[in-house]
Short mmCIF file of C-alpha atoms in Angstrom, two decimals:
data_model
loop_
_atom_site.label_atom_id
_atom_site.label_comp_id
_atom_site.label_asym_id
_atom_site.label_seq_id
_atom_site.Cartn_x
_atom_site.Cartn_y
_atom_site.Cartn_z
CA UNK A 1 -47.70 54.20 -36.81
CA UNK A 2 -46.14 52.89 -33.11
CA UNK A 3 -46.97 49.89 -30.97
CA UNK A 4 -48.54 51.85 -28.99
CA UNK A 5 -50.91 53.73 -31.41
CA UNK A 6 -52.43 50.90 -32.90
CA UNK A 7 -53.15 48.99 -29.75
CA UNK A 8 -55.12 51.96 -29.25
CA UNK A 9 -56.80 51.97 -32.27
CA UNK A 10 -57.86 48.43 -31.65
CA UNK A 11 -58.95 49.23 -27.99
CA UNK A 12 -61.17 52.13 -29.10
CA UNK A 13 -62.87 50.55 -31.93
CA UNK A 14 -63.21 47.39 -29.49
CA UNK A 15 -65.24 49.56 -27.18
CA UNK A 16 -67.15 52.05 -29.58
CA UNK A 17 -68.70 49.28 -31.22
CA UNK A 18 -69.80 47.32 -27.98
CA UNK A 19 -71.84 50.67 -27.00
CA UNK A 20 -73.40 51.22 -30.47
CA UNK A 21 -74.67 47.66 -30.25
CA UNK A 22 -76.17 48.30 -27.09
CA UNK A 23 -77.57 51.54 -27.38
CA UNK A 24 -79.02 50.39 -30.55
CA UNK A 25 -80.34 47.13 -29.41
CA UNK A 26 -81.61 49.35 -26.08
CA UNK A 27 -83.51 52.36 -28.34
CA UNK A 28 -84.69 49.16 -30.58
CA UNK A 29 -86.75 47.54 -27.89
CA UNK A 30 -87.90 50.71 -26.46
CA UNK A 31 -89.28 52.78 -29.54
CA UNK A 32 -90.66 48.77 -30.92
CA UNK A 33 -92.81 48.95 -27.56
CA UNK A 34 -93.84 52.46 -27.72
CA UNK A 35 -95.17 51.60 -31.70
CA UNK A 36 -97.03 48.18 -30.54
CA UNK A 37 -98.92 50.11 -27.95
CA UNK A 38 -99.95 52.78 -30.77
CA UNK A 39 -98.36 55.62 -28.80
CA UNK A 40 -95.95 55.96 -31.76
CA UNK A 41 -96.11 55.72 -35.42
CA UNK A 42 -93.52 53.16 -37.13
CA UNK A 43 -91.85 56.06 -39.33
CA UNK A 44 -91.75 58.19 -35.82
CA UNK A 45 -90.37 55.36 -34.50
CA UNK A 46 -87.58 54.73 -37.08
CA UNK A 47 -86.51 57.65 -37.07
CA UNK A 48 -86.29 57.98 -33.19
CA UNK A 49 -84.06 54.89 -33.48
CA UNK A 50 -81.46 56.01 -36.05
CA UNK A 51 -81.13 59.00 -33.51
CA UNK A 52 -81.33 56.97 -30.72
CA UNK A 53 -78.31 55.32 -32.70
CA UNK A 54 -76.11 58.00 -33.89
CA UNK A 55 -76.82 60.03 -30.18
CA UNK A 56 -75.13 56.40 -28.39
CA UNK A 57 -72.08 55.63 -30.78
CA UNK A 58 -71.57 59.96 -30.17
CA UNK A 59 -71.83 59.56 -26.45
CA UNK A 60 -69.66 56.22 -26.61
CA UNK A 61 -67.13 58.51 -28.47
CA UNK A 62 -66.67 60.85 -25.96
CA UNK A 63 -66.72 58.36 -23.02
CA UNK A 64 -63.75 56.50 -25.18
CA UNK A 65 -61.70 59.62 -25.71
CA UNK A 66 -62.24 60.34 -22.03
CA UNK A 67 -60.52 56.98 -21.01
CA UNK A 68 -58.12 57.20 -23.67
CA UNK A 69 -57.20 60.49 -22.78
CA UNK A 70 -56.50 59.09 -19.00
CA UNK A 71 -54.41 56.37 -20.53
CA UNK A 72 -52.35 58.77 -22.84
CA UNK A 73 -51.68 60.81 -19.98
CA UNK A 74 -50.70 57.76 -17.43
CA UNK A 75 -48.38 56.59 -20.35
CA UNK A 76 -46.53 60.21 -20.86
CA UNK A 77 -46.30 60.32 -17.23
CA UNK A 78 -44.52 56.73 -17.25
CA UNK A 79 -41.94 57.84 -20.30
CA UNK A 80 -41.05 61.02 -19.05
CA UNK A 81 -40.61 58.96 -15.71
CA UNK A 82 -37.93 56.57 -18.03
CA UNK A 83 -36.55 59.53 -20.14
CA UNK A 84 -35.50 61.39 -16.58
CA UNK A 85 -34.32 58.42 -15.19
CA UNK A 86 -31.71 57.56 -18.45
CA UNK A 87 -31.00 61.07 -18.95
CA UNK A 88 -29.40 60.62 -15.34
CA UNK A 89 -27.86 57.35 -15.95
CA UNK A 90 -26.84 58.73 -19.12
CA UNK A 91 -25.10 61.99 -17.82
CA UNK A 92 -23.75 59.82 -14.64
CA UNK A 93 -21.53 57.91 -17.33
CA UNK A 94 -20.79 61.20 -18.76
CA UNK A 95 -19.09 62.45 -15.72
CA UNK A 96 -17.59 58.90 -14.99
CA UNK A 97 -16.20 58.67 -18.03
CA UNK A 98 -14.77 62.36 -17.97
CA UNK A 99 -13.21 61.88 -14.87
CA UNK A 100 -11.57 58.51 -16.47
CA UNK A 101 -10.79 60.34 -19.09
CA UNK A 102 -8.99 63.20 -17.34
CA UNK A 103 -6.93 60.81 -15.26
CA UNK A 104 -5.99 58.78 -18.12
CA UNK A 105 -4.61 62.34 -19.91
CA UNK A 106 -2.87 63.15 -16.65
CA UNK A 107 -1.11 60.08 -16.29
CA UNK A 108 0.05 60.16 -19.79
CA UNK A 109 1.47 63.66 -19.64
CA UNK A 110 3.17 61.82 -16.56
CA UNK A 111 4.69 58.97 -18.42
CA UNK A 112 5.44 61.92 -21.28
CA UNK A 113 7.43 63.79 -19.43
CA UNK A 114 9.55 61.60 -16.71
CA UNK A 115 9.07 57.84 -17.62
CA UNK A 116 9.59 57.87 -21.39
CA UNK A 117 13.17 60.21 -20.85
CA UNK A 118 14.44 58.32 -18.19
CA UNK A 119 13.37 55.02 -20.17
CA UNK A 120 15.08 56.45 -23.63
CA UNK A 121 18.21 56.75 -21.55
CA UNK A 122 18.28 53.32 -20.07
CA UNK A 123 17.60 51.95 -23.68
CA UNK A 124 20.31 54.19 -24.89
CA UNK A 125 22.51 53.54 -22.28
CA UNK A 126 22.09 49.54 -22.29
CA UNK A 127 22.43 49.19 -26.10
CA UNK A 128 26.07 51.59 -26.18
CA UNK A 129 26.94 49.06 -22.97
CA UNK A 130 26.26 45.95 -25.12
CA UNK A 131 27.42 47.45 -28.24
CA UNK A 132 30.79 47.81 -26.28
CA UNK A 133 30.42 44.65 -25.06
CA UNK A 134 30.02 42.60 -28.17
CA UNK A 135 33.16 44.81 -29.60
CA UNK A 136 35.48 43.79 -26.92
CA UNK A 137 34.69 40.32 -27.24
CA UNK A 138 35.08 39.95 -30.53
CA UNK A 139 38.45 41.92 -30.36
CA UNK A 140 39.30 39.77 -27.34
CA UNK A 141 38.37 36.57 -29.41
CA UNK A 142 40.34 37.56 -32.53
CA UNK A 143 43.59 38.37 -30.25
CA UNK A 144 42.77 35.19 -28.54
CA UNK A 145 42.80 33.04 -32.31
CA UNK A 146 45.93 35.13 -33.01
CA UNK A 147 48.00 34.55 -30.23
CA UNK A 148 47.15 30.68 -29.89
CA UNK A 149 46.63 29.98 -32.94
CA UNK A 150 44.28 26.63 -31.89
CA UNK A 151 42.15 24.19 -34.04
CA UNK A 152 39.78 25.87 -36.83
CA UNK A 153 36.67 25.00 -34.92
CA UNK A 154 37.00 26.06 -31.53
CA UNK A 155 33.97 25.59 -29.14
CA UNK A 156 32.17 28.81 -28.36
CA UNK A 157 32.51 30.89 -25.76
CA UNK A 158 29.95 33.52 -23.70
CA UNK A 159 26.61 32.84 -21.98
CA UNK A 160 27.60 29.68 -19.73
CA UNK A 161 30.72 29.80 -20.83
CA UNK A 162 33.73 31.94 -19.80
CA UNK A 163 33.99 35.13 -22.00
CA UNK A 164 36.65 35.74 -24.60
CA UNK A 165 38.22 38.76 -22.71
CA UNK A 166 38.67 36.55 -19.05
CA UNK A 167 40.19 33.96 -21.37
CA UNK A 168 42.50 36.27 -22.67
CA UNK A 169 43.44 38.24 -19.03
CA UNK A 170 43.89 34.15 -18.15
CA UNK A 171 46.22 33.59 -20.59
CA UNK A 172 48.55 36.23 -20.26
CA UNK A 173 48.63 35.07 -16.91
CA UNK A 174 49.92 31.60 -18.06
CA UNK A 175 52.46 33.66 -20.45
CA UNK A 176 53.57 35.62 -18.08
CA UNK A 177 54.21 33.06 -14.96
CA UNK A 178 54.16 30.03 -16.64
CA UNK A 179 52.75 27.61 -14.17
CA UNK A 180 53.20 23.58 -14.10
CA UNK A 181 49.96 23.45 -13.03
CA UNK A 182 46.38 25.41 -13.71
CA UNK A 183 43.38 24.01 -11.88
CA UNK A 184 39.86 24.97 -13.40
CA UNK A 185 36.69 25.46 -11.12
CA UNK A 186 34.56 23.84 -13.85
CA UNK A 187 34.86 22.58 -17.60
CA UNK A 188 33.77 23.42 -20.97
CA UNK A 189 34.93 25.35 -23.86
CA UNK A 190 37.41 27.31 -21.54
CA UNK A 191 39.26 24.16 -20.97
CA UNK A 192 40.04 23.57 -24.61
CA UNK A 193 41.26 26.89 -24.85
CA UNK A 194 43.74 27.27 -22.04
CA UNK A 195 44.89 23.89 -23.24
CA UNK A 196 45.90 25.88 -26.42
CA UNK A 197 47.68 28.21 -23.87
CA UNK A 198 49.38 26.06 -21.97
CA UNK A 199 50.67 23.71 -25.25
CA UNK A 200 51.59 26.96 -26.22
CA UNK A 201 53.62 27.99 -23.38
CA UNK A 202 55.93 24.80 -24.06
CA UNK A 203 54.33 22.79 -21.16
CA UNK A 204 52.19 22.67 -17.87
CA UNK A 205 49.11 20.46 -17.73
CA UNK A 206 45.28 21.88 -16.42
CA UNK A 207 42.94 20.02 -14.43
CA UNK A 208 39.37 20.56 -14.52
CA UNK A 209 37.01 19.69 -12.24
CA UNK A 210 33.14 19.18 -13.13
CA UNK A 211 30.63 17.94 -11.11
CA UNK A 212 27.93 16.45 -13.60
CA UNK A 213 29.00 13.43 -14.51
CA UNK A 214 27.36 13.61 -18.12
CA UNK A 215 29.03 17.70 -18.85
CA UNK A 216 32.66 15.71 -17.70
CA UNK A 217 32.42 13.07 -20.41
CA UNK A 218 31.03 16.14 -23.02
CA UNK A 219 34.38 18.06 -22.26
CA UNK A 220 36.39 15.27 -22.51
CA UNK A 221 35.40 14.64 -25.94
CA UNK A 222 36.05 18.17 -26.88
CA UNK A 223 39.60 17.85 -25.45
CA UNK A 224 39.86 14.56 -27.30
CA UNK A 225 38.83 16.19 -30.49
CA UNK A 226 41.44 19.26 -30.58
CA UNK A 227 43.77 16.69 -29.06
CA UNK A 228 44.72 18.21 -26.04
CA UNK A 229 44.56 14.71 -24.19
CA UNK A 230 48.14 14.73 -22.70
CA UNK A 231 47.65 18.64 -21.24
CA UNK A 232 43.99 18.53 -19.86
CA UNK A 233 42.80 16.15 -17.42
CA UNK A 234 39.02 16.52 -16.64
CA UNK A 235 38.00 14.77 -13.17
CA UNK A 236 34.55 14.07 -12.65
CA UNK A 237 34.53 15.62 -9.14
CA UNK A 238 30.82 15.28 -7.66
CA UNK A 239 29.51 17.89 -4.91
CA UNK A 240 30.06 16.73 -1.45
CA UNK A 241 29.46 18.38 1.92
CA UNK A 242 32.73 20.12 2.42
CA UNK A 243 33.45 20.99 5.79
CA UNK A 244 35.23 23.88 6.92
CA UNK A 245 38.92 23.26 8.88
CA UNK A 246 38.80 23.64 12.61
CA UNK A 247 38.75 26.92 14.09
CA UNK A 248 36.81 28.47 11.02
CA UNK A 249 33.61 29.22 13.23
CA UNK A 250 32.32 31.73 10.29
CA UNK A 251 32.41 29.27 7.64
CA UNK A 252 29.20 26.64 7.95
CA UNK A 253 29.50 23.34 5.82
CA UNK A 254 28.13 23.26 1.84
CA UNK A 255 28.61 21.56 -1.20
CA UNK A 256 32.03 21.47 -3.07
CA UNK A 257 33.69 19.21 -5.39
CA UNK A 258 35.01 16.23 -3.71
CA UNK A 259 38.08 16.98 -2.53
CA UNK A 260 39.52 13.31 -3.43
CA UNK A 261 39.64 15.18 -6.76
CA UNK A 262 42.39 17.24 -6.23
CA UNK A 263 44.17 15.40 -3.10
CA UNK A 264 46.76 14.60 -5.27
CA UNK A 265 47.91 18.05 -6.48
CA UNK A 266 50.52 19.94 -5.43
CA UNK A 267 52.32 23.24 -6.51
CA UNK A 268 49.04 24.80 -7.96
CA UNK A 269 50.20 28.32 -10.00
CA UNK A 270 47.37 29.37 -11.46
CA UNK A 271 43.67 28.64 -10.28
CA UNK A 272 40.24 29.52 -12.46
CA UNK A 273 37.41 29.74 -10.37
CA UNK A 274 34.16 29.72 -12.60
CA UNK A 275 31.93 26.92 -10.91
CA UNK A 276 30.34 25.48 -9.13
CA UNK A 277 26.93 27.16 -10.52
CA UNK A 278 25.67 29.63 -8.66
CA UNK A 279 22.49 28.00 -7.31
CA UNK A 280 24.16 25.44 -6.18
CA UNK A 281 24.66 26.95 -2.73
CA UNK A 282 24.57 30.56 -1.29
CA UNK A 283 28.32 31.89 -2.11
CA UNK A 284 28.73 28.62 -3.82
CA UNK A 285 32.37 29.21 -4.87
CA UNK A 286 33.89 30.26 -1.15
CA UNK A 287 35.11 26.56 -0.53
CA UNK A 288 37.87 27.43 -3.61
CA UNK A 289 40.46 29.53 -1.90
CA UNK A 290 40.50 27.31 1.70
CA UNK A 291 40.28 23.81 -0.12
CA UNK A 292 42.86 24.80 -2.40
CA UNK A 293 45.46 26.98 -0.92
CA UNK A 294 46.98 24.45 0.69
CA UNK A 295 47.79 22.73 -2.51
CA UNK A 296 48.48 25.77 -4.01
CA UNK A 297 52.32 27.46 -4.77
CA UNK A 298 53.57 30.53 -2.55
CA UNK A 299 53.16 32.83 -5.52
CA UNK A 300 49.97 31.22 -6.85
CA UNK A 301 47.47 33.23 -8.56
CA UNK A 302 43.54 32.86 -8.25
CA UNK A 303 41.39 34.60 -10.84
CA UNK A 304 37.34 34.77 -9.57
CA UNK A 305 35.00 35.24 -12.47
CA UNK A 306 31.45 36.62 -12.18
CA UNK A 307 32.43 39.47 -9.96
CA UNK A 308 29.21 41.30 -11.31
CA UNK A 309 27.64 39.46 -8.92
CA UNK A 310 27.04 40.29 -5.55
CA UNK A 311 27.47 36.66 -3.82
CA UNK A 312 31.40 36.59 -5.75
CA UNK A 313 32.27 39.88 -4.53
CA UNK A 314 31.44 39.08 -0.71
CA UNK A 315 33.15 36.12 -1.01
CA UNK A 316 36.07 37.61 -2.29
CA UNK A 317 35.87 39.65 0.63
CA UNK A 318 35.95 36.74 2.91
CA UNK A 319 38.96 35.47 1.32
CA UNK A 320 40.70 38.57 1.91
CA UNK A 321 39.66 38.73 5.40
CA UNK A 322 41.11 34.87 6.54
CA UNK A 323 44.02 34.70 4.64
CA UNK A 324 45.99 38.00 4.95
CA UNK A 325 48.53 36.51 2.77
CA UNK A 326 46.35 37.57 -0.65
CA UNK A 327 45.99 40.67 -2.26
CA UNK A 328 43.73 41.71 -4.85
CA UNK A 329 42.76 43.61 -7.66
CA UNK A 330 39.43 43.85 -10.20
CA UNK A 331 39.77 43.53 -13.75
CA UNK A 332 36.95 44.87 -16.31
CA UNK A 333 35.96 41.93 -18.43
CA UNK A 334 32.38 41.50 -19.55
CA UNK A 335 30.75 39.40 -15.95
CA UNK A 336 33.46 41.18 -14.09
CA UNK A 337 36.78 39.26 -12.62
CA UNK A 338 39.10 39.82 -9.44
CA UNK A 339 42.44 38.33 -9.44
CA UNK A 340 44.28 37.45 -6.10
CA UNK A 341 47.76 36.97 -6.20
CA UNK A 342 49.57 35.27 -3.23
CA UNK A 343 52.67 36.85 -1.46
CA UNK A 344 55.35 34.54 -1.00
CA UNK A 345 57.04 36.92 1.41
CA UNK A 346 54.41 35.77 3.45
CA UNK A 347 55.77 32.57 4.07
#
């Protein structure tokens, strides 16, 4: 049995018995009267009452089903009032949710049938590229052990550092011309190794230059631990504004390693330009070629790394634009490289 039913049940027999009472207590008085007068016998009177009785609780019966007849009709009218009203919510949602539903399927198709090909090829394609990648260095690395045949624990190389495959184009560079002096845009684990080249080559010395202070003294124990001491020289060479030579209207001022750094050298053959870092300034590494040309030799040879890069290759462009006397060409390493060599007919 509901709520609802037995509050009904309670309400009705609340009621019935409140008019039985009363009619009784009413046909009581009245048929007690008619006896005491003598107008009715008490047997005639007794019995008139139990009708009296039964004839009330009947007629309170029907008055009760009446009124709860009202109310059962006022409370159907009220749920079929809710039912329409959440059938409607309910078959709102329905077409919500089918509309969700069919956009959701349609986009999927979507992604089915031209993002997930296109995205398979780019995964495809980038792995093979890496997997190349990885090969090359390692090949480049093993020629590079090989050929210089340096300490057994050589620092690494990638990431920050200069890749094995620049290393190697660098040092068949230093083979080939066999300069007196490299200078290095930068220090590291590169140093160490064309300190191997050039000890190799029978002579030449390399200066670095570094601009942290603290990453100067870390390379300088690395050179001090292979033992290249007498071949590398790495000068602390903090950034300074360096400020472009008169009549160079198209270069503005930046930071550059101090150029008391390198006042000193002359006859430059081979420079490696691999710092400073990138965000250090916009084309960061354009001060290279016009602070160091002039210390440089008439054949001198300048190898750029990072060439993937947009910034290196526009500088590189620059270069080739104010000094006429440099050619160039782009090598395929790993962060991509461009090596300019300068004419000495030119002079």
């Amino acid at each position: 049995m509901t709520t609802l039913e037995v509050h009904m049940l309670r309400f009705l027999r609340s009621r019935l018995l409140h008019y039985v009472v009363g009619a009784g207590a009413l046909g009581a008085l009245v048929l007690g009267a008619l006896a005491a007068l003598g107008l009715l016998g008490a047997g005639t009177a007794m019995g008139l009452a139990a009708t009296g009785v039964v004839g009330a609780a009947v007629a309170a019966v029907a008055v009760m089903v009446r009124r709860l007849a009202r109310r059962v009709n006022l409370l159907s009218g009220e749920l079929e009032k809710r039912t329409g009203e959440t059938v409607r919510a309910v078959e709102e949602h329905q077409a919500r949710t089918g509309s969700s539903l069919e956009e959701v399927t349609a986009e999927l198709a979507r992604l089915r049938d031209e993002t997930l090909p296109k995205l398979t090829r780019d995964i495809v394609r980038t792995v093979n590229t890496q997997g190349r990648n990885d090969y090359e260095q390692q090949v480049a690395w093993t020629e590079l052990r090989d050929y210089l045949k340096p300490g057994p624990f050589m620092p690494p190389l990638r990431g920050w550092a200069a890749s094995p495959d620049v290393l190697r184009l660098l040092v068949g560079i230093i083979d080939e011309r066999r300069p007196e002096l490299v200078v290095e845009c930068g220090s590291g684990s590169s140093s160490v190794w064309l300190g191997y080249a050039l000890r190799r080559m029978g002579g030449g010395r390399l200066v670095a230059l570094e601009h942290e202070e603290r990453f100067a003294e870390l390379s300088r124990d690395l050179v001090t631990a292979h033992g290249l001491d007498d071949i590398v020289d790495i000068r602390h060479a903090p950034l300074t504004d360096w400020v472009p030579e008169e009549g160079a209207a198209d270069d503005a001022a930046q930071p550059w390693y101090d150029l008391k750094a390198v006042a000193d050298l002359e006859e430059i053959g081979l420079v490696f330009v691999d710092g400073p870092p990138e965000a250090t300034a916009p084309q960061a590494r354009f001060p290279a070629v016009p602070a160091l040309l002039p210390h440089c030799a008439t054949d001198a040879v300048i190898v750029l790394d990072d060439t993937v890069r947009r910034a290196e290759r526009d500088l590189s462009d620059r270069w080739l634009a104010a000094y006429p006397e440099l050619s160039c060409r782009s090598e395929t390493v790993e962060k991509g490289a461009r090596v300019f060599t300068r004419n000495a007919h030119a002079f």
